[in-house]
Structure formats: structure tokens, C-alpha cells
C-alpha atoms as one frame of an Amber mdcrd trajectory, in Angstrom:
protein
  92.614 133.519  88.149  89.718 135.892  89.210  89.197 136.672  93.303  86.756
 134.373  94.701  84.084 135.093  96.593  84.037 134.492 100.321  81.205 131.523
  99.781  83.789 129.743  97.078  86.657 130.527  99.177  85.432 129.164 102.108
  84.119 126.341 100.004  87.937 125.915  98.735  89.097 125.900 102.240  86.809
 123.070 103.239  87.697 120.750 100.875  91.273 121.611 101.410  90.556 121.031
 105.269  88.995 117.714 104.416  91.866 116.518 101.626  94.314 117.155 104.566
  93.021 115.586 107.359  92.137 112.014 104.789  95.788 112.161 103.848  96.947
 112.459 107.322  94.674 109.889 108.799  96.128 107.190 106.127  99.641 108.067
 106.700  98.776 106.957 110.622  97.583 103.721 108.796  99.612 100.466 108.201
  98.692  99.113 105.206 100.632  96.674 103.130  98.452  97.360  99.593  99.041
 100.738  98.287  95.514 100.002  96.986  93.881  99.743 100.366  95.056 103.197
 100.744  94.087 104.987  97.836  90.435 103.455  98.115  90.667 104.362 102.159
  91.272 107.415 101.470  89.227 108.683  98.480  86.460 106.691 100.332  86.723
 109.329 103.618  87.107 112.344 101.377  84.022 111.522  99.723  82.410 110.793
 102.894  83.677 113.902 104.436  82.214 116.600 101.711  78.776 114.567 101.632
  78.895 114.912 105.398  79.243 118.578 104.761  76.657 118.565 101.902  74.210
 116.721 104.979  74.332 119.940 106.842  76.999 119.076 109.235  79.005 121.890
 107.350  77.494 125.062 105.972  76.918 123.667 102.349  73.532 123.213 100.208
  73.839 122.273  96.395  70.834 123.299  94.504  69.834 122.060  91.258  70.323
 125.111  88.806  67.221 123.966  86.519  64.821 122.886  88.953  65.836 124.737
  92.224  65.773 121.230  94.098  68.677 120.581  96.312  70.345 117.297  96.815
  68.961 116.563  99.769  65.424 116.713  99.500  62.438 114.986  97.891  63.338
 112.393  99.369  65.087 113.827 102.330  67.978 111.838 102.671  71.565 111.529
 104.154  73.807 111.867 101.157  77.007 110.444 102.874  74.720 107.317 104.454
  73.687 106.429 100.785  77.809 106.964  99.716  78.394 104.434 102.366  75.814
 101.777 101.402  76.773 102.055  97.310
């Protein structure tokens, strides 16, 4: 594998941070359905990198074609929408 660069490694290292702290936050959980779990927890993580995306991290994705970034036109908060679907 090739050295990343310090934006993809500290892009690695968030979603590492966030995968961690989902997992640990079930495992505090009783839950009786293994399936209450799984969606629990996939549900935070993608909460937690949209939440990032929103500018509560450092992170911007930026449409490669049109220069556009996910947040914009409309402005909106991507993990509010996550939560609503």
C-alpha cells in the first residue's frame, strides 16, 4: 500500500475514531435482538461521519465534475436529512 497523505490519514483516523466509539457505545447497550444492534450501530456511524461532513469535523466532499460540495445548493445538514430518511 502507498503512504497516505496527511489529509487521507487523518481522514482514516476519523473514521476509525468514529467506528470505535459506535462499537463501544453498543457494547454499554442491553439489547436482546442482535438486530437492534447492528442497525444501532451502523445508524450512529453514519450519523457520526455526516456530522463530520456538516462541518463539525474538518471534512468537505466536493463533487469532482461539477466542483459542488455536498452541502450546498441547498445548504443543508447532511446528518439531519440521514436522520429523517
Amino acid at each position: 500500500m502507498e503512504r497516505l497523505n496527511e489529509f487521507q490519514k487523518e481522514f482514516m483516523e476519523m473514521l476509525a475514531e468514529i467506528q470505535d466509539t459506535c462499537v463501544q457505545i453498543a457494547l454499554c447497550q442491553k439489547k436482546d435482538c442482535p438486530e437492534d444492534v447492528l442497525y444501532d450501530v451502523t445508524a450512529d456511524v453514519i450519523i457520526a461521519i455526516m456530522e463530520s461532513i456538516d462541518g463539525y469535523g474538518k471534512l468537505d466532499f466536493i463533487c469532482k465534475n461539477t466542483g459542488q460540495t455536498l452541502k450546498e445548493n441547498p445548504s443543508i445538514e447532511l446528518h439531519d436529512v440521514n436522520c429523517m430518511m
